[in-house]
Tab-separated table of C-alpha atoms in Angstrom:
chain	number	residue	atom	x	y	z
A	103	MET	CA	21.246	-7.950	-25.994
A	104	GLY	CA	20.227	-5.566	-23.236
A	105	ARG	CA	18.813	-6.609	-19.908
A	106	LEU	CA	15.647	-6.102	-17.932
A	107	GLY	CA	16.085	-3.617	-15.106
A	108	ILE	CA	13.820	-2.905	-12.145
A	109	ASP	CA	14.142	0.219	-10.018
A	110	ALA	CA	13.987	-1.306	-6.520
A	111	ARG	CA	15.128	1.710	-4.503
A	112	LYS	CA	11.841	2.052	-2.634
A	113	LEU	CA	11.920	-1.270	-0.793
A	114	ASP	CA	11.509	0.553	2.522
A	115	ASP	CA	8.415	2.452	1.400
A	116	TYR	CA	5.267	0.869	2.903
A	117	GLY	CA	3.071	0.609	-0.184
A	118	ILE	CA	5.648	0.578	-2.976
A	119	GLY	CA	8.024	-1.474	-0.825
A	120	SER	CA	5.374	-4.115	-0.211
A	121	TYR	CA	4.704	-4.231	-3.955
A	122	LEU	CA	8.399	-4.641	-4.756
A	123	GLN	CA	8.945	-7.353	-2.161
A	124	GLY	CA	5.953	-9.349	-3.350
A	125	LEU	CA	6.743	-8.944	-7.044
A	126	LEU	CA	10.495	-9.578	-6.765
A	127	GLY	CA	9.995	-12.589	-4.515
A	128	GLU	CA	7.851	-14.307	-7.137
A	129	LEU	CA	9.955	-13.146	-10.096
A	130	ALA	CA	12.941	-14.721	-8.333
A	131	LEU	CA	11.099	-18.055	-8.237
A	132	LEU	CA	10.057	-17.738	-11.885
A	133	ASP	CA	13.642	-16.627	-12.701
A	134	PRO	CA	13.353	-15.232	-16.245
A	135	PRO	CA	16.272	-16.551	-18.343
A	136	GLU	CA	17.763	-13.156	-19.145
A	137	GLY	CA	18.292	-12.305	-15.480
A	138	ILE	CA	17.392	-8.965	-13.953
A	139	VAL	CA	19.329	-5.851	-12.983
A	140	LEU	CA	18.052	-4.394	-9.708
A	141	LEU	CA	18.736	-0.743	-8.951
A	142	VAL	CA	18.843	-0.638	-5.151
A	143	ALA	CA	19.425	1.902	-2.391
A	144	GLY	CA	22.063	0.872	0.127
A	145	GLU	CA	19.895	1.506	3.175
A	146	SER	CA	17.148	-0.850	1.992
A	147	ARG	CA	19.152	-3.744	0.489
A	148	ASP	CA	18.435	-5.914	3.522
A	149	LEU	CA	14.734	-5.864	2.589
A	150	LEU	CA	15.361	-7.640	-0.710
A	151	PRO	CA	13.959	-11.165	-0.963
A	152	GLU	CA	16.408	-13.888	-1.945
A	153	VAL	CA	17.187	-13.525	-5.656
A	154	PRO	CA	19.086	-15.751	-8.133
A	155	ASP	CA	22.835	-15.385	-8.647
A	156	THR	CA	22.151	-14.441	-12.270
A	157	TRP	CA	20.603	-11.179	-11.098
A	158	ARG	CA	22.819	-8.138	-10.738
A	159	LEU	CA	22.470	-5.558	-7.969
A	160	VAL	CA	23.494	-1.988	-8.753
A	161	GLU	CA	23.569	0.471	-5.879
A	162	VAL	CA	22.088	3.878	-6.672
A	163	ASP	CA	22.460	6.829	-4.319
A	164	ALA	CA	19.812	9.415	-5.117
A	165	PRO	CA	16.903	10.810	-3.091
A	166	GLY	CA	13.467	10.004	-4.434
A	167	TYR	CA	11.365	12.631	-6.211
A	168	SER	CA	14.444	14.746	-6.956
A	169	LEU	CA	16.112	16.082	-10.074
A	170	ARG	CA	19.309	14.310	-9.008
A	171	GLU	CA	17.666	10.907	-9.400
A	172	GLN	CA	16.958	11.709	-13.047
A	173	ALA	CA	20.687	11.762	-13.796
A	174	VAL	CA	21.811	9.033	-11.387
A	175	VAL	CA	19.173	6.429	-12.281
A	176	LEU	CA	19.658	7.127	-15.991
A	177	ALA	CA	23.429	6.650	-15.749
A	178	ALA	CA	23.130	3.470	-13.660
A	179	ALA	CA	20.664	1.869	-16.078
A	180	ILE	CA	22.780	2.694	-19.128
A	181	ARG	CA	26.000	1.393	-17.522
A	182	ALA	CA	24.221	-1.878	-16.662
A	183	ARG	CA	23.096	-2.244	-20.316
A	184	VAL	CA	19.427	-2.137	-19.380
A	185	ASP	CA	17.190	-1.809	-22.419
A	186	LEU	CA	13.844	-2.411	-20.673
A	187	LEU	CA	13.366	-0.609	-17.365
A	188	HIS	CA	10.456	-1.175	-14.969
A	189	VAL	CA	9.922	1.753	-12.604
A	190	PRO	CA	7.456	0.929	-9.776
A	191	HIS	CA	6.274	4.512	-9.361
A	192	TYR	CA	5.570	7.465	-11.607
A	193	VAL	CA	8.992	9.170	-11.643
A	194	LEU	CA	10.687	7.751	-14.742
A	195	PRO	CA	14.155	8.772	-15.981
A	196	TRP	CA	12.911	11.006	-18.776
A	197	LEU	CA	15.984	10.640	-21.008
A	198	PHE	CA	16.298	6.848	-20.785
A	199	PRO	CA	16.855	5.663	-24.386
A	200	GLY	CA	15.298	2.209	-23.980
A	201	ARG	CA	11.769	1.016	-23.350
A	202	MET	CA	10.035	1.493	-20.036
A	203	VAL	CA	7.207	0.029	-17.996
A	204	ALA	CA	5.802	2.063	-15.109
A	205	THR	CA	3.656	1.024	-12.181
A	206	VAL	CA	1.490	3.895	-10.974
A	207	HIS	CA	-0.128	3.025	-7.659
A	208	ASP	CA	-2.271	6.138	-7.309
A	209	ILE	CA	-2.366	9.843	-8.086
A	210	ILE	CA	-2.748	11.027	-4.503
A	211	HIS	CA	-0.141	13.775	-4.935
A	212	VAL	CA	-2.374	15.373	-7.552
A	213	LEU	CA	-5.725	14.830	-5.847
A	214	PHE	CA	-4.464	15.871	-2.394
A	215	PRO	CA	-1.717	18.454	-3.053
A	216	GLU	CA	-2.083	19.923	0.443
A	217	PHE	CA	0.359	17.419	1.912
A	218	LEU	CA	3.088	18.363	-0.579
A	219	ARG	CA	5.589	20.862	0.729
A	220	SER	CA	5.133	23.402	-2.043
A	221	SER	CA	3.370	24.230	-5.274
A	222	LEU	CA	6.617	23.180	-6.961
A	223	GLY	CA	6.095	19.652	-5.608
A	224	PHE	CA	2.585	19.603	-7.039
A	225	ALA	CA	3.860	20.733	-10.441
A	226	TYR	CA	6.624	18.099	-10.363
A	227	ALA	CA	4.103	15.364	-9.522
A	228	ARG	CA	1.785	16.371	-12.360
A	229	MET	CA	4.646	16.617	-14.825
A	230	SER	CA	6.054	13.240	-13.755
A	231	ILE	CA	2.733	11.414	-14.047
A	232	ARG	CA	2.066	12.974	-17.431
A	233	ALA	CA	5.546	11.964	-18.607
A	234	ALA	CA	5.032	8.427	-17.293
A	235	VAL	CA	1.811	7.810	-19.201
A	236	ARG	CA	3.413	9.164	-22.386
A	237	ARG	CA	6.882	7.600	-22.162
A	238	ALA	CA	6.112	4.177	-20.721
A	239	ARG	CA	5.166	1.492	-23.245
A	240	ARG	CA	2.848	0.063	-20.594
A	241	VAL	CA	1.510	1.499	-17.346
A	242	ILE	CA	0.622	-1.099	-14.726
A	243	THR	CA	-1.923	-0.225	-12.055
A	244	GLY	CA	-3.121	-2.301	-9.134
A	245	SER	CA	-6.735	-1.363	-9.736
A	246	ARG	CA	-9.170	-0.254	-12.400
A	247	THR	CA	-9.740	2.807	-10.188
A	248	THR	CA	-6.203	4.106	-10.761
A	249	ALA	CA	-6.312	3.188	-14.452
A	250	ASP	CA	-9.507	5.218	-14.835
A	251	ASP	CA	-7.947	8.156	-12.960
A	252	LEU	CA	-4.961	8.138	-15.333
A	253	ARG	CA	-7.203	7.958	-18.369
A	254	ARG	CA	-9.556	10.676	-17.126
A	255	LEU	CA	-7.033	13.173	-15.741
A	256	PHE	CA	-3.919	12.489	-17.826
A	257	GLY	CA	-5.256	11.138	-21.095
A	258	ALA	CA	-3.601	7.737	-20.700
A	259	SER	CA	-4.291	5.406	-23.605
A	260	GLU	CA	-6.439	2.426	-22.642
A	261	SER	CA	-4.269	0.197	-24.839
A	262	ARG	CA	-1.239	0.998	-22.682
A	263	LEU	CA	-2.941	0.461	-19.314
A	264	CYS	CA	-2.596	-2.943	-17.637
A	265	VAL	CA	-4.556	-3.626	-14.450
A	266	ILE	CA	-2.665	-6.208	-12.385
A	267	PRO	CA	-4.021	-6.513	-8.819
A	268	HIS	CA	-1.451	-6.786	-6.049
A	269	GLY	CA	-1.064	-9.886	-3.936
A	270	VAL	CA	-1.165	-10.368	-0.189
A	271	HIS	CA	1.927	-11.474	1.718
A	272	CYS	CA	2.097	-14.904	3.333
A	273	GLU	CA	2.396	-13.454	6.854
A	274	PHE	CA	-1.189	-12.242	6.578
A	275	LEU	CA	-2.548	-15.424	5.016
A	276	ALA	CA	-1.026	-17.660	7.694
A	277	ALA	CA	-3.392	-18.859	10.401
A	278	GLY	CA	-0.962	-17.657	13.040
A	279	ASP	CA	-0.042	-19.253	16.343
A	280	PRO	CA	-2.236	-17.864	19.166
A	281	VAL	CA	0.574	-18.066	21.719
A	282	ALA	CA	3.126	-16.406	19.417
A	283	ASP	CA	0.582	-13.734	18.461
A	284	GLU	CA	-0.125	-12.996	22.125
A	285	GLN	CA	3.593	-12.710	22.817
A	286	ALA	CA	4.056	-10.354	19.862
A	287	ARG	CA	1.243	-8.137	21.098
A	288	ALA	CA	2.647	-8.209	24.642
A	289	ARG	CA	6.030	-7.009	23.356
A	290	LEU	CA	4.202	-4.030	21.879
A	291	GLY	CA	2.407	-3.425	25.172
A	292	VAL	CA	-0.976	-4.372	23.711
A	293	SER	CA	-3.576	-6.176	25.792
A	294	GLY	CA	-7.340	-6.263	26.020
A	295	PRO	CA	-9.786	-5.612	23.174
A	296	TYR	CA	-8.860	-3.002	20.582
A	297	LEU	CA	-9.827	-1.453	17.276
A	298	LEU	CA	-7.003	-1.199	14.756
A	299	HIS	CA	-6.118	1.424	12.167
A	300	VAL	CA	-3.069	1.308	9.877
A	301	GLY	CA	-2.096	4.403	7.929
A	302	ASN	CA	-0.494	7.805	8.308
A	303	HIS	CA	-1.439	11.428	8.868
A	304	LYS	CA	-1.800	12.368	5.189
A	305	PRO	CA	-5.140	14.069	4.490
A	306	HIS	CA	-6.683	11.318	2.355
A	307	LYS	CA	-6.214	8.742	5.134
A	308	ASN	CA	-8.720	10.691	7.244
A	309	ALA	CA	-7.101	10.006	10.617
A	310	GLU	CA	-8.703	13.168	12.016
A	311	GLY	CA	-12.125	11.905	10.985
A	312	LEU	CA	-11.412	8.592	12.687
A	313	LEU	CA	-10.447	10.356	15.920
A	314	LYS	CA	-13.655	12.409	15.867
A	315	ALA	CA	-15.725	9.288	15.309
A	316	TYR	CA	-13.900	7.440	18.069
A	317	GLN	CA	-14.537	10.309	20.486
A	318	LEU	CA	-18.268	10.010	19.758
A	319	LEU	CA	-18.053	6.250	20.221
A	320	VAL	CA	-16.399	6.612	23.627
A	321	HIS	CA	-19.089	9.012	24.824
A	322	ASP	CA	-22.202	7.464	23.267
A	323	GLY	CA	-23.230	5.829	26.548
A	324	ARG	CA	-23.616	2.354	25.070
A	325	GLY	CA	-21.015	0.553	27.111
A	326	PRO	CA	-17.254	0.049	27.039
A	327	VAL	CA	-15.307	0.722	23.866
A	328	PRO	CA	-12.101	-1.084	22.825
A	329	THR	CA	-8.859	0.868	22.765
A	330	LEU	CA	-7.947	2.423	19.406
A	331	LEU	CA	-4.501	1.394	18.135
A	332	MET	CA	-2.960	3.589	15.436
A	333	VAL	CA	-0.149	1.835	13.551
A	334	GLY	CA	2.124	3.146	10.796
A	335	GLY	CA	2.996	6.818	10.515
A	336	PHE	CA	1.718	7.623	14.009
A	337	ALA	CA	4.610	8.094	16.431
A	338	PRO	CA	3.841	7.901	20.179
A	339	ASP	CA	5.032	11.498	20.513
A	340	GLY	CA	3.659	12.656	17.174
A	341	GLU	CA	0.980	15.030	15.968
A	342	LEU	CA	-1.919	12.587	16.132
A	343	ALA	CA	-1.020	11.447	19.653
A	344	ALA	CA	-1.034	15.094	20.743
A	345	ARG	CA	-4.385	15.589	19.047
A	346	ALA	CA	-5.811	12.579	20.890
A	347	ARG	CA	-4.610	13.985	24.218
A	348	ALA	CA	-6.208	17.341	23.430
A	349	MET	CA	-9.503	15.528	22.757
A	350	GLY	CA	-9.353	13.785	26.140
A	351	LEU	CA	-8.504	10.410	24.606
A	352	ALA	CA	-5.015	9.918	26.023
A	353	GLU	CA	-6.035	6.709	27.812
A	354	GLN	CA	-8.042	5.269	24.924
A	355	VAL	CA	-5.846	5.986	21.873
A	356	ARG	CA	-2.379	4.469	21.451
A	357	CYS	CA	-0.034	5.386	18.620
A	358	LEU	CA	2.450	2.565	18.056
A	359	GLY	CA	4.315	3.866	15.022
A	360	HIS	CA	5.750	1.407	12.507
A	361	VAL	CA	5.907	-2.292	13.363
A	362	GLU	CA	7.350	-5.339	11.616
A	363	ARG	CA	5.147	-7.251	9.181
A	364	ALA	CA	4.841	-10.275	11.488
A	365	GLU	CA	3.856	-7.979	14.365
A	366	LEU	CA	1.283	-6.264	12.182
A	367	ALA	CA	-0.240	-9.633	11.278
A	368	ALA	CA	-0.505	-10.467	14.988
A	369	LEU	CA	-2.214	-7.119	15.616
A	370	PHE	CA	-4.667	-7.748	12.781
A	371	ARG	CA	-5.552	-11.212	14.072
A	372	GLY	CA	-6.217	-9.907	17.576
A	373	ALA	CA	-8.324	-6.873	16.629
A	374	SER	CA	-12.038	-6.588	17.325
A	375	ALA	CA	-12.307	-4.691	14.026
A	376	PHE	CA	-10.128	-2.873	11.515
A	377	VAL	CA	-11.373	0.670	10.875
A	378	TYR	CA	-10.221	2.444	7.710
A	379	PRO	CA	-12.313	5.515	6.778
A	380	THR	CA	-10.051	6.518	3.894
A	381	LEU	CA	-11.148	9.187	1.422
A	382	TYR	CA	-9.119	7.860	-1.510
A	383	GLU	CA	-6.962	4.842	-2.341
A	384	GLY	CA	-5.282	3.521	-5.429
A	385	PHE	CA	-5.679	-0.005	-4.104
A	386	GLY	CA	-6.213	-0.244	-0.340
A	387	LEU	CA	-3.490	-2.658	0.765
A	388	PRO	CA	-4.227	-2.474	4.534
A	389	VAL	CA	-7.822	-3.520	3.866
A	390	LEU	CA	-6.632	-6.556	1.908
A	391	GLU	CA	-4.197	-7.469	4.685
A	392	ALA	CA	-6.922	-7.160	7.308
A	393	MET	CA	-9.287	-9.366	5.300
A	394	ALA	CA	-6.543	-11.966	4.870
A	395	CYS	CA	-6.109	-12.066	8.648
A	396	GLY	CA	-9.823	-12.634	9.135
A	397	VAL	CA	-10.634	-9.421	10.994
A	398	PRO	CA	-13.969	-7.613	10.402
A	399	VAL	CA	-13.367	-4.436	8.398
A	400	VAL	CA	-15.182	-1.089	8.370
A	401	ALA	CA	-13.872	1.010	5.469
A	402	GLY	CA	-14.609	4.079	3.398
A	403	ASP	CA	-17.076	3.524	0.568
A	404	ILE	CA	-14.793	4.607	-2.258
A	405	PRO	CA	-14.131	3.038	-5.683
A	406	ALA	CA	-10.861	1.237	-4.872
A	407	ILE	CA	-12.239	-0.336	-1.685
A	408	HIS	CA	-15.369	-1.412	-3.526
A	409	GLU	CA	-13.170	-2.945	-6.220
A	410	VAL	CA	-10.801	-4.790	-3.885
A	411	ALA	CA	-13.123	-5.737	-1.027
A	412	GLY	CA	-16.603	-5.941	-2.545
A	413	ASP	CA	-19.161	-7.004	0.079
A	414	ALA	CA	-16.481	-8.507	2.327
A	415	VAL	CA	-16.264	-5.273	4.343
A	416	LEU	CA	-18.800	-2.895	5.840
A	417	ARG	CA	-18.501	0.290	3.765
A	418	VAL	CA	-19.462	3.733	5.053
A	419	ASN	CA	-19.373	7.346	3.922
A	420	PRO	CA	-15.897	8.245	5.255
A	421	ARG	CA	-16.855	11.893	5.752
A	422	ASP	CA	-19.869	11.062	7.953
A	423	VAL	CA	-18.607	10.439	11.494
A	424	VAL	CA	-22.078	9.505	12.751
A	425	GLU	CA	-22.389	6.800	10.100
A	426	LEU	CA	-18.895	5.579	10.934
A	427	VAL	CA	-19.721	5.325	14.645
A	428	ALA	CA	-22.913	3.405	13.880
A	429	ALA	CA	-21.036	0.973	11.641
A	430	VAL	CA	-18.342	0.263	14.233
A	431	ARG	CA	-20.988	-0.243	16.928
A	432	HIS	CA	-22.882	-2.562	14.612
A	433	VAL	CA	-19.811	-4.728	14.097
A	434	LEU	CA	-18.902	-4.767	17.791
A	435	GLU	CA	-22.415	-5.749	18.891
A	436	GLN	CA	-23.326	-8.280	16.182
A	437	PRO	CA	-21.424	-11.602	16.432
A	438	GLU	CA	-23.145	-12.942	13.325
A	439	LEU	CA	-22.020	-9.923	11.293
A	440	GLN	CA	-18.490	-10.405	12.615
A	441	ARG	CA	-18.543	-14.025	11.457
A	442	GLN	CA	-19.831	-13.103	8.005
A	443	LEU	CA	-17.225	-10.379	7.509
A	444	ARG	CA	-14.415	-12.648	8.679
A	445	GLU	CA	-15.423	-15.431	6.292
A	446	ARG	CA	-16.078	-13.174	3.305
A	447	GLY	CA	-12.896	-11.194	3.835
A	448	ARG	CA	-10.691	-14.235	4.144
A	449	ALA	CA	-12.220	-15.880	1.065
A	450	ARG	CA	-11.836	-12.736	-1.032
A	451	ALA	CA	-8.245	-12.115	0.067
A	452	LEU	CA	-7.216	-15.586	-1.095
A	453	GLY	CA	-7.844	-14.445	-4.670
A	454	PHE	CA	-5.031	-11.867	-4.527
A	455	GLN	CA	-1.788	-13.729	-5.276
A	456	TRP	CA	1.701	-12.373	-5.908
A	457	ARG	CA	2.469	-15.316	-8.191
A	458	ARG	CA	-0.411	-14.319	-10.442
A	459	ALA	CA	0.753	-10.683	-10.393
A	460	ALA	CA	4.334	-11.684	-11.251
A	461	GLU	CA	3.242	-13.873	-14.166
A	462	ALA	CA	1.081	-11.069	-15.551
A	463	THR	CA	3.971	-8.618	-15.166
A	464	LEU	CA	6.312	-10.958	-17.062
A	465	ASP	CA	3.709	-11.044	-19.831
A	466	VAL	CA	3.852	-7.241	-19.946
A	467	TYR	CA	7.655	-7.342	-20.284
A	468	ARG	CA	7.409	-9.863	-23.142
A	469	THR	CA	4.782	-7.799	-24.947
A	470	VAL	CA	6.862	-4.623	-24.710
A	471	ARG	CA	9.985	-6.412	-25.954
A	472	GLU	CA	8.129	-7.866	-28.949
A	473	GLU	CA	6.646	-4.551	-30.071
A	474	SER	CA	8.179	-2.910	-33.109
């Protein structure tokens, strides 16, 4: 009998990596009897959760989103006698002879092709997504939003789509120790009140729109404004930091770059508000993490955020900087609104559990195996 394989090469990718860590951690506790073959990249093996001895790790050296990975991943899976392969993104090994399950987190590369390096990258993304929805026996999505996008733009069959919401990691659900949190923030050079944003400079994240709104907030004459902390793909010497300096915001905007998960949780818990004017998401993981930490959230009014957060966040038109400024001011100046958002967000986040996601994913594996 063949074995179940999971392509775990993207453990160091923020969104996909978080998904893999949460899913694999719970699958390890459930420990399916057949064991699992994990295809891993050497540089990210240290990010693996503890897994049972019955699992087998196979190192695969191939860059993501490349033609080389088609051959290397295919060969590794066949050598390991994998007959059911779960790929946690849309680039499947096209010639794999067994059955496959794909997780498609979003179709951002198709909707926002401007951040791809070339038209060839756009064509490869479209071809890969189309191949995934046709070749995979089941396509898992974290939201109904992404499932609908796949059905509408790629003709995915509803019978093959499985919506399994992601979970939230325990670091964000923990109450946190105030002293330890303060020490973590101090190590990052963070003090005083601040607004928090977690993301990157890709167009759909709308970091430029956030900077424009923050500039208006600073100069609206209604009193002091918390510092804006930009965490994630925002290096201190990067493009967004330079843009902030050019806008006269060098003293008010700090780009911290990537931080550890525990540090991020401490930043969430200390923030006056989390501001996330995204234009598109497949799920909206940072919003869920912020809600779990009990921080008031202002976010773009888009389908995925509506689906994940409901009325637990203050939603705004992400393209309207005036509306965004008004919403942030409203949160900063209304203690009762802050309390409501904290309570609603925390309560809603508790419903997103990795154990539940892992159990549903195991059900998908069983269904695919039992099909004729």
